[in-house]
Short mmCIF file of C-alpha atoms in Angstrom, two decimals:
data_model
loop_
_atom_site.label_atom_id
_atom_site.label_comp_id
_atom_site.label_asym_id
_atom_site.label_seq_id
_atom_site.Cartn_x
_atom_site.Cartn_y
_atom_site.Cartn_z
CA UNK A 1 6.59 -1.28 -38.76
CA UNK A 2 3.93 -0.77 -35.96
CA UNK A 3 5.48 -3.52 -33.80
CA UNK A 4 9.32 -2.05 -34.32
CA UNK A 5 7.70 1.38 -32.73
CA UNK A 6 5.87 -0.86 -29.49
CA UNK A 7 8.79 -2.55 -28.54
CA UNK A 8 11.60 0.37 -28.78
CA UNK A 9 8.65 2.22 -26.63
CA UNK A 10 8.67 -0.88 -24.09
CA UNK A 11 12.34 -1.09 -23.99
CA UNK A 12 12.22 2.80 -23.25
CA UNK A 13 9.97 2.81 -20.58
CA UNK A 14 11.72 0.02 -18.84
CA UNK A 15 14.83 1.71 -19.08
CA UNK A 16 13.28 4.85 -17.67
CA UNK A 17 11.84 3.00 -14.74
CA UNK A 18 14.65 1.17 -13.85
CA UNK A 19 16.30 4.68 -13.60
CA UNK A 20 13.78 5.21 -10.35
CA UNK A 21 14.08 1.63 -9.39
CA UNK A 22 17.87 2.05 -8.80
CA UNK A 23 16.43 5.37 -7.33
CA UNK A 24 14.25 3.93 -5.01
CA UNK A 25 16.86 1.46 -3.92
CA UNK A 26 18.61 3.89 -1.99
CA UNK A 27 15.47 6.33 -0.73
CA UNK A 28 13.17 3.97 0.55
CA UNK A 29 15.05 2.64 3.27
CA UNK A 30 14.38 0.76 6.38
CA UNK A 31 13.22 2.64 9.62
CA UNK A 32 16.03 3.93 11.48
CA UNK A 33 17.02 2.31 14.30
CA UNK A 34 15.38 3.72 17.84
CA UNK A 35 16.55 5.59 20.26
CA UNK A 36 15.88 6.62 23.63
CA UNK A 37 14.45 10.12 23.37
CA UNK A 38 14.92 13.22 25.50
CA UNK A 39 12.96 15.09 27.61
CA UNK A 40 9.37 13.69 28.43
CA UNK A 41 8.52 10.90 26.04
CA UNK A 42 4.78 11.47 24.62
CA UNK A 43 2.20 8.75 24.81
CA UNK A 44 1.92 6.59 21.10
CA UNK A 45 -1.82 5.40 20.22
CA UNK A 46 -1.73 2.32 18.43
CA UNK A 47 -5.03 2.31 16.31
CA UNK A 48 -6.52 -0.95 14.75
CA UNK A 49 -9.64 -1.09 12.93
CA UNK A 50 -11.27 -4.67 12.83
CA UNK A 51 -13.73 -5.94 11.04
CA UNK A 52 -14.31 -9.94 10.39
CA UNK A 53 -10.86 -10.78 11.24
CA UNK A 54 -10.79 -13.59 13.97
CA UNK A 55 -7.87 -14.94 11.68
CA UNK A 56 -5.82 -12.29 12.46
CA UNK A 57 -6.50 -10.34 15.08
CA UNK A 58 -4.49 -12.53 17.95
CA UNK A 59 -1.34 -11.62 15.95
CA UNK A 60 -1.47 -8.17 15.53
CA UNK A 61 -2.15 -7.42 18.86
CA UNK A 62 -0.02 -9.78 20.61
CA UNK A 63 2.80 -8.35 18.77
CA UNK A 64 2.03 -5.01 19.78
CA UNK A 65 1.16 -5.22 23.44
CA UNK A 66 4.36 -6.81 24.07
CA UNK A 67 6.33 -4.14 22.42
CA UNK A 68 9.13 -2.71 24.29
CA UNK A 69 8.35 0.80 24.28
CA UNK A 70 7.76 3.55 27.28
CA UNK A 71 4.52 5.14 26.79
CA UNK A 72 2.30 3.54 24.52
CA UNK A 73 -1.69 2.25 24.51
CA UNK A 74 -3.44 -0.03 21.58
CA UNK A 75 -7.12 0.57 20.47
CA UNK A 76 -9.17 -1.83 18.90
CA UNK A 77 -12.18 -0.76 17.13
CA UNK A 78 -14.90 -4.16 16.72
CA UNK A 79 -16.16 -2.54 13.17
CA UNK A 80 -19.68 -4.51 13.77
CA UNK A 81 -17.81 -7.83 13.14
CA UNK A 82 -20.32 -10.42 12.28
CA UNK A 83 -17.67 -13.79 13.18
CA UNK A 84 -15.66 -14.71 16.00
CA UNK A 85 -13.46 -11.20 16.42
CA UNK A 86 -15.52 -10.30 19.20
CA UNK A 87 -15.21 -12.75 21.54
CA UNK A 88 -11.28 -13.12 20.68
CA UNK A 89 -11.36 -9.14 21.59
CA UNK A 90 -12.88 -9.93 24.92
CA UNK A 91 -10.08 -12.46 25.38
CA UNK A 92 -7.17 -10.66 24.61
CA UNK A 93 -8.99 -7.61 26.27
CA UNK A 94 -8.86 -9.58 29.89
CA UNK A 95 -5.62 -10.61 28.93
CA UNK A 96 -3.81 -7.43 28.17
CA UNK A 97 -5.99 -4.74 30.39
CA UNK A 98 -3.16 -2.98 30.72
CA UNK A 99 -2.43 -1.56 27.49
CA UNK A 100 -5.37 -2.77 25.30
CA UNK A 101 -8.81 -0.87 24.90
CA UNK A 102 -11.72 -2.41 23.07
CA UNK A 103 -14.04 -0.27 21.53
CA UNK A 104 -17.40 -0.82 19.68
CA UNK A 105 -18.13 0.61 16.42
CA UNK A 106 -20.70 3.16 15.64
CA UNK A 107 -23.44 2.53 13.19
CA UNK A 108 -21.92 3.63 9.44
CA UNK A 109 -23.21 7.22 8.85
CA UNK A 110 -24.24 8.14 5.18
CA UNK A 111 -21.58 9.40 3.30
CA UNK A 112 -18.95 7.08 4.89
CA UNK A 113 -16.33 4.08 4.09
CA UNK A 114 -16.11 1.64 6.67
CA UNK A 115 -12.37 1.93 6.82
CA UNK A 116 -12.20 5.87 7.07
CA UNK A 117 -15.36 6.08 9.79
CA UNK A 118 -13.71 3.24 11.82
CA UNK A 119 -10.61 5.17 11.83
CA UNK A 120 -11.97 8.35 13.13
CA UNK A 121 -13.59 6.85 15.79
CA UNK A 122 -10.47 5.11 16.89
CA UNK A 123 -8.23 9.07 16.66
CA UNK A 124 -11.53 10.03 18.77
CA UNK A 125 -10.81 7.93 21.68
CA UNK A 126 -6.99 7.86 21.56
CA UNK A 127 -5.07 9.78 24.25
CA UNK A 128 -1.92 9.64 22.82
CA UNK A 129 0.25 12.74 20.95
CA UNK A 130 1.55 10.54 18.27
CA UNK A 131 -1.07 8.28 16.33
CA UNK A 132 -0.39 5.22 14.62
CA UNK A 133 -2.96 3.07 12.16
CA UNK A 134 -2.32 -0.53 11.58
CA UNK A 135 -4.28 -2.82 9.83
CA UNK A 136 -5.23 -6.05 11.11
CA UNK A 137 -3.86 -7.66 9.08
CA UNK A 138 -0.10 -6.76 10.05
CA UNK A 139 2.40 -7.55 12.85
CA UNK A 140 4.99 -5.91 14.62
CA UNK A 141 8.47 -7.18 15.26
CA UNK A 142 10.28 -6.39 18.48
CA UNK A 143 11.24 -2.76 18.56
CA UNK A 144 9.13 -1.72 15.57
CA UNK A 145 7.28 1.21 18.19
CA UNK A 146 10.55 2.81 18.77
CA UNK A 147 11.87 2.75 15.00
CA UNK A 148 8.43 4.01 13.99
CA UNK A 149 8.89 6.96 16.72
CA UNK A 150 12.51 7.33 15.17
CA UNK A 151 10.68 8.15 11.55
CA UNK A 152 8.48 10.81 13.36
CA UNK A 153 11.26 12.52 14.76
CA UNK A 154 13.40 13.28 11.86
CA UNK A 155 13.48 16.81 10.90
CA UNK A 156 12.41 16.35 6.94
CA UNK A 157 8.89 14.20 8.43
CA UNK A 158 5.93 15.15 9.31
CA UNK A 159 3.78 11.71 8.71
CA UNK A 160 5.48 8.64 7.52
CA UNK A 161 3.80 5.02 5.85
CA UNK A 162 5.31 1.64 5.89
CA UNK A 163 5.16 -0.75 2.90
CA UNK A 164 5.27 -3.94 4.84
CA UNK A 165 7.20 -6.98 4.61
CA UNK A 166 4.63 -8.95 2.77
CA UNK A 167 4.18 -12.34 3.46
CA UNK A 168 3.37 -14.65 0.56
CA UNK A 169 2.42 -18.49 0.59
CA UNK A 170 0.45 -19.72 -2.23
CA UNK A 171 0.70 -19.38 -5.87
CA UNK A 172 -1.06 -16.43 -6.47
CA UNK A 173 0.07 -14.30 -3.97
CA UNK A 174 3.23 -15.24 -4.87
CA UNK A 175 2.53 -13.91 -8.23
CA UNK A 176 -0.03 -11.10 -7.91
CA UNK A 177 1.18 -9.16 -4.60
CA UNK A 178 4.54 -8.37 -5.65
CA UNK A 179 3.26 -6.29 -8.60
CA UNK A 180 1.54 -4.07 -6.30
CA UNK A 181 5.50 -2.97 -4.99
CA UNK A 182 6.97 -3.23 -8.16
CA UNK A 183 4.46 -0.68 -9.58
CA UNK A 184 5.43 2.01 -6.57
CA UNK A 185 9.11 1.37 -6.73
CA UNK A 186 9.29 1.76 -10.43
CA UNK A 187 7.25 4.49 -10.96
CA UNK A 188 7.43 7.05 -8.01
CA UNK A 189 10.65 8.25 -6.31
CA UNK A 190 9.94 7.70 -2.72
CA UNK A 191 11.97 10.94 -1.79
CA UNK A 192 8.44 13.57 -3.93
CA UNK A 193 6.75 12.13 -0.74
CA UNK A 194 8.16 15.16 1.44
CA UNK A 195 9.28 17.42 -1.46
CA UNK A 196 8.02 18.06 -4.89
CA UNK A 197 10.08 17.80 -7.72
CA UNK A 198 13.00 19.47 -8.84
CA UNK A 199 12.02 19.35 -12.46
CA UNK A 200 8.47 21.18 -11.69
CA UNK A 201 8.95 24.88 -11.74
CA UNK A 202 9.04 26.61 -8.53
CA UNK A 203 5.65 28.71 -8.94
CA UNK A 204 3.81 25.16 -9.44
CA UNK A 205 5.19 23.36 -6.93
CA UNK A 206 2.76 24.28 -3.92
CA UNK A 207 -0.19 23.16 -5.93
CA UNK A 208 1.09 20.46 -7.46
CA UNK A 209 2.88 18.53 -4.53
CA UNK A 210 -0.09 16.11 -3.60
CA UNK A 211 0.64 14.64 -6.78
CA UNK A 212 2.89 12.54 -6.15
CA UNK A 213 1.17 11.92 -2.62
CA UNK A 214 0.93 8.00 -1.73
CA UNK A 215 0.92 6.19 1.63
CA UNK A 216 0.17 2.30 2.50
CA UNK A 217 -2.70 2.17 4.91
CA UNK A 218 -1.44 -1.15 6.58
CA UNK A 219 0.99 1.24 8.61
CA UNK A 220 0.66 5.22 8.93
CA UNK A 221 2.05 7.04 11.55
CA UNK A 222 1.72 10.70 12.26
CA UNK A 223 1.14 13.05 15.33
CA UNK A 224 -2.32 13.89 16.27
CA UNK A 225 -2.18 17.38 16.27
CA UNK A 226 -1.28 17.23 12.67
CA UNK A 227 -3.57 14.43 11.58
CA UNK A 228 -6.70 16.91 12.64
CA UNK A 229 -4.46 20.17 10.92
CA UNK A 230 -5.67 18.38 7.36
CA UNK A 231 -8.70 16.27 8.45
CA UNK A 232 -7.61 12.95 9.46
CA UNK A 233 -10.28 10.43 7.82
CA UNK A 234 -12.70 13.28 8.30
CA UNK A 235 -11.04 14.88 5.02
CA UNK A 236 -11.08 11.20 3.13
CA UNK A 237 -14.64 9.60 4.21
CA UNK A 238 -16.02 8.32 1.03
CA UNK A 239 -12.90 7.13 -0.20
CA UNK A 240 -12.09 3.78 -1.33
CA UNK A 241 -8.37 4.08 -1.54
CA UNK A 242 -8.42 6.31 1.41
CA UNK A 243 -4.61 5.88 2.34
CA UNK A 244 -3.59 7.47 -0.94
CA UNK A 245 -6.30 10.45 -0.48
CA UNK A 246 -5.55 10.83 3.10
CA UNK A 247 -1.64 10.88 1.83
CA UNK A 248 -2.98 13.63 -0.50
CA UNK A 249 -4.71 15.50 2.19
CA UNK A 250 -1.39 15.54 4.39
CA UNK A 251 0.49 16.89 1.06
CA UNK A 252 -1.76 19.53 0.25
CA UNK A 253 -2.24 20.95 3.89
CA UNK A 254 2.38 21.12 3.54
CA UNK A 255 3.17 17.96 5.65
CA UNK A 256 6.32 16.18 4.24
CA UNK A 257 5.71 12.37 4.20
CA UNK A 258 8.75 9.76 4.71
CA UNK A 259 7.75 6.49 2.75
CA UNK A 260 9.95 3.41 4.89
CA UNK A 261 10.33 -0.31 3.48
CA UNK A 262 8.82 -2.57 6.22
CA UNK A 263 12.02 -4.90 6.23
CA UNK A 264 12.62 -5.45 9.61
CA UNK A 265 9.56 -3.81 11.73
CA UNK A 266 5.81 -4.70 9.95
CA UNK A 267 4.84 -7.48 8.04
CA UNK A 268 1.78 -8.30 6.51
CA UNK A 269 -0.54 -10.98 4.52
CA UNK A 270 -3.34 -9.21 2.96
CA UNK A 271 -4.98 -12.07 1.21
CA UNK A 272 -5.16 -15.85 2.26
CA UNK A 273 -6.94 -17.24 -0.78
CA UNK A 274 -7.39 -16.77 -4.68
CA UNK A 275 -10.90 -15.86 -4.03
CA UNK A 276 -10.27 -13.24 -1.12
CA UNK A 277 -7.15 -12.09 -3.64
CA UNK A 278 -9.89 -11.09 -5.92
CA UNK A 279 -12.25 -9.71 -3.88
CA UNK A 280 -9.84 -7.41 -2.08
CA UNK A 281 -7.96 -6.11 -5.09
CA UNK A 282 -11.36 -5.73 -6.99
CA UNK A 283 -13.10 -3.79 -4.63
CA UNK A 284 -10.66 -0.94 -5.12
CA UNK A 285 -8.72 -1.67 -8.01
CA UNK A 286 -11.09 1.04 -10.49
CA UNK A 287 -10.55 3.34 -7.53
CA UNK A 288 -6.95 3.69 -7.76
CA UNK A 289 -7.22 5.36 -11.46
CA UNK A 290 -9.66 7.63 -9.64
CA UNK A 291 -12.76 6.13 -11.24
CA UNK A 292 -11.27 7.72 -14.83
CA UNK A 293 -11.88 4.72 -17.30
CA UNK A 294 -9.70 6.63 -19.95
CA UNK A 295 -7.25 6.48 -17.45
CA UNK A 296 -7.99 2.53 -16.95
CA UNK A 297 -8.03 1.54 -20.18
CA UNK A 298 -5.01 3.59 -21.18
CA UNK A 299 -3.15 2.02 -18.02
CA UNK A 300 -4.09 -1.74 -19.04
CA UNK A 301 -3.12 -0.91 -22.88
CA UNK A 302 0.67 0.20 -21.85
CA UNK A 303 1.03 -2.94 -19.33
CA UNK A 304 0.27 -5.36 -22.34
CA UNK A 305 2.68 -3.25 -24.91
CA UNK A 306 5.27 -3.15 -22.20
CA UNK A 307 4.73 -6.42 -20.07
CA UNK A 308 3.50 -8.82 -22.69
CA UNK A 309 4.63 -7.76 -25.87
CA UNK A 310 8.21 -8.55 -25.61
CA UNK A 311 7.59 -12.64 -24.37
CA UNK A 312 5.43 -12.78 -27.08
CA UNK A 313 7.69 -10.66 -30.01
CA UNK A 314 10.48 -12.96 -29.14
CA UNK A 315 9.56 -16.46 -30.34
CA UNK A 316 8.41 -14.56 -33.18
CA UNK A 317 11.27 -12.53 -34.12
CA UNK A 318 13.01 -16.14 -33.97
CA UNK A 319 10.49 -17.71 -36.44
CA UNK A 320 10.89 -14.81 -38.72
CA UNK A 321 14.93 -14.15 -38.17
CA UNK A 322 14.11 -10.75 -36.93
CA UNK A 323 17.29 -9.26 -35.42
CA UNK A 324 15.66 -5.82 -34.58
CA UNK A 325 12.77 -7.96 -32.92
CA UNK A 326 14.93 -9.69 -31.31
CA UNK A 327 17.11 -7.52 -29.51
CA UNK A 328 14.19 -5.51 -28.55
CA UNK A 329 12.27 -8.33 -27.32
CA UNK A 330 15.05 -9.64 -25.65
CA UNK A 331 16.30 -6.53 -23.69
CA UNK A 332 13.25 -5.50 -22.41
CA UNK A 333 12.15 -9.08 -21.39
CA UNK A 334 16.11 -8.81 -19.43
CA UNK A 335 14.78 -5.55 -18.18
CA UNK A 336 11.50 -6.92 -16.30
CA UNK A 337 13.30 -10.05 -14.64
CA UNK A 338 16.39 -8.23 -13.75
CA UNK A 339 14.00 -5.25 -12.03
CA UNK A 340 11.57 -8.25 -10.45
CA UNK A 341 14.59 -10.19 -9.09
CA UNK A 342 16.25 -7.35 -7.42
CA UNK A 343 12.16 -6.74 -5.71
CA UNK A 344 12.31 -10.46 -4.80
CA UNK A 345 15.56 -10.32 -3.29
CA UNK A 346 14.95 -6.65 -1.51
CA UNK A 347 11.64 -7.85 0.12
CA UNK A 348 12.97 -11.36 0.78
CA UNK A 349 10.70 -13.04 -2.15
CA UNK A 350 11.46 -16.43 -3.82
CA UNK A 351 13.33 -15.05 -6.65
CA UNK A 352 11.81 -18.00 -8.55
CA UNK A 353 8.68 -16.29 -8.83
CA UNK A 354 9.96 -12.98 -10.91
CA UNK A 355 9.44 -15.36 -13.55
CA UNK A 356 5.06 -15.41 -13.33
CA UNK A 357 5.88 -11.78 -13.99
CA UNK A 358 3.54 -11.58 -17.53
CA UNK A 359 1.22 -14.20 -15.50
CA UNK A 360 0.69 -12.02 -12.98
CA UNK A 361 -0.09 -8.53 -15.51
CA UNK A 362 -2.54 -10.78 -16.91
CA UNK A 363 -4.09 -11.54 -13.81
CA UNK A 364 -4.51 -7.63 -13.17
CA UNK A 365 -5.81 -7.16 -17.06
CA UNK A 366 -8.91 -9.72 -16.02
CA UNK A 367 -9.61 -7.90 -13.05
CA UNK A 368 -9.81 -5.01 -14.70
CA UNK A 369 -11.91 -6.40 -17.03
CA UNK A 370 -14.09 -7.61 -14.06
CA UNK A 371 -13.80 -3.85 -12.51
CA UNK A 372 -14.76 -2.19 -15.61
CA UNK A 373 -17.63 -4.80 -15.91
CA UNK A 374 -18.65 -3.64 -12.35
CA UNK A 375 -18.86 0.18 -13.21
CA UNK A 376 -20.84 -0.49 -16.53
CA UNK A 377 -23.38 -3.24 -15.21
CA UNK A 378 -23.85 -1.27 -11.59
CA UNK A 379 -22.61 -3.58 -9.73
CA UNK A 380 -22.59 -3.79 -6.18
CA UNK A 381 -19.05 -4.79 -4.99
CA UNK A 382 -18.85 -6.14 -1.33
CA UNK A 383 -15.74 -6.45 1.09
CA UNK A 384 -16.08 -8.19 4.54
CA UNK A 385 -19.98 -8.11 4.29
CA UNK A 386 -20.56 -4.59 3.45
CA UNK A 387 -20.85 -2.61 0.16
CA UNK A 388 -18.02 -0.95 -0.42
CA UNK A 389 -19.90 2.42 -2.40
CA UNK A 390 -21.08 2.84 1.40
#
């Protein structure tokens, strides 16, 4: 029966991912601790892109300037804010002179994101040898600078990316956000990042090592004489998802990327309401399926067989005395809070909340209902106050 074949193929893809879980467990670790370093100590650029966020902006950059590192400046880039970022720029500008530079954003030229333009404006003006992008919507902890120079000097990295601690307060964060980690840790050993893998066969690996390519643009860290070796956000400036392609980029020019948990050193809280939840996943959401609705629709089929399915196969097989039904059912539903439990508890979650798990891939499926709905109809999405096909 059709519904025997669904679930032993849910149970065996959970079983499979929770092979790379366990996998990821142990290779995306924490940065390592820092360390004074020898010789002369070259000057870090801390690069923030802003745009509408007078909610966050005091944060970040407090918790940068007052990092305790040697040689180190922050840029700010005003993306053509329209609310009250500017003047808290000019504030914290006066107030830490010393380290912070303010910069004004350039008119968008054709052909560009906002996010990638804003970013190569910043790596214009920086001074520094090493380059690191934050989002404004993160914050450092005390000593994150000199962990994050740590990462850079390992022998096996060339760029590294942060997947922040994120920090979740209402409902649908709660339930929604974590899905976004659970999909990268269950999916994608962190370790293809900076080599391909083993099971590839050597002639293929070269060309096929950007596959596997991701980074988290909330925190990406590499030196500046490599970031303009591949492109920098030149190479990725009509990209939505434009830390994955830039990740890409870095892959295919040879860079090895080292992918770090944020536990400890960055945290971050993307979205403050339901609404800007939404909006922010929305506006990219088609994007990350690389605008390939085969690819979308196949994607949103095998999260209902595999994430909905078994909650609703089990009452069922109860009703009907099903004992094949049943064990399927019930070992992949074991599977999904077992795997979202051991998230919570590694990203310091409310455990609680591994339980909105099927809540939360039926939030995604009406988004991408909504995103689909956006290709078909032409509509113009918007993030911030700007289209985001711009």
């Amino acid at each position: 029966m059709i519904l025997t074949w669904l679930l032993v193929f849910a149970l065996f893809y959970l079983i499979v991912t929770s092979g790379i879980f366990i996998r990821n467990r142990y290779e995306l670790l924490p940065l390592p601790a820092g360390s004074h370093e020898a010789g002369e100590i070259p000057l870090l650029s801390v690069c923030i892109p802003a745009r509408n966020e007078e909610h966050t902006i005091e944060t970040i950059i407090r918790s940068t300037c007052t990092q305790d590192d040697p040689r180190f400046e922050v840029l700010v880039l005003d993306d053509r804010s329209t609310d009250n970022t500017p003047d808290l720029l000019q504030t914290l500008g006066n107030e830490y002179n010393r380290k912070l530079r303010v910069l004004q954003g350039k008119p968008l030229p054709e052909g560009w994101m906002g996010k990638p333009w804003a970013c190569r404006q910043l790596s214009r003006e920086a001074r520094g040898e090493l380059l690191l992008f934050l989002d404004a919507d993160t914050s450092l902890m005390p000593g994150s600078l000199q962990r994050i120079r740590a990462g850079l000097r390992s022998e096996s990295i060339d760029m590294l990316t942060v997947w922040p601690e994120q920090i979740l307060k209402t409902f649908w964060e709660q339930a929604v956000i974590p899905l976004v980690y659970y999909a990268l840790v269950t999916l994608l050993p962190a370790g293809y990042g900076r080599r391909s893998p083993r099971w590839i066969p050597a002639p293929f690996r070269k060309k096929t090592n950007h596959w596997f390519a991701v980074a988290c643009g909330q925190c990406i860290a590499v030196p500046k004489k490599l970031y303009e070796q591949f492109g920098g956000h030149n190479a990725v400036r009509d990209q939505v998802v434009e830390d994955v392609a830039l990740a890409k980029a870095a892959r295919k020019s040879g860079l090895r990327i080292g992918m770090f948990s944020g536990i400890g050193t960055v945290r971050c809280r993307m979205y403050r309401s339901a609404v800007e939840l939404t909006e922010g996943l929305r506006k990219n959401f088609l994007a990350g399926f690389y605008g390939s609705i085969p690819l979308f629709l196949v994607a949103g089929l095998l999260h209902l067989v595999v994430f909905i399915l078994p909650f609703l196969a089990l009452p069922l097989s109860l009703a009907i005395t099903n004992s094949s039904w049943l064990f399927l059912s019930s070992a992949s539903i074991t599977l999904i809070l077992l795997q979202r439990l051991m998230l919570a508890l590694w990203f310091r979650w409310n455990p609680l909340h591994a339980l909105s798990h099927p809540l939360g891939v039926l939030w995604f499926q009406r988004l991408g209902i909504i995103s689909l709905l956006d290709r078909l109809k032409g509509r113009n999405v918007t993030w911030k106050g700007r289209p985001v096909n711009r």
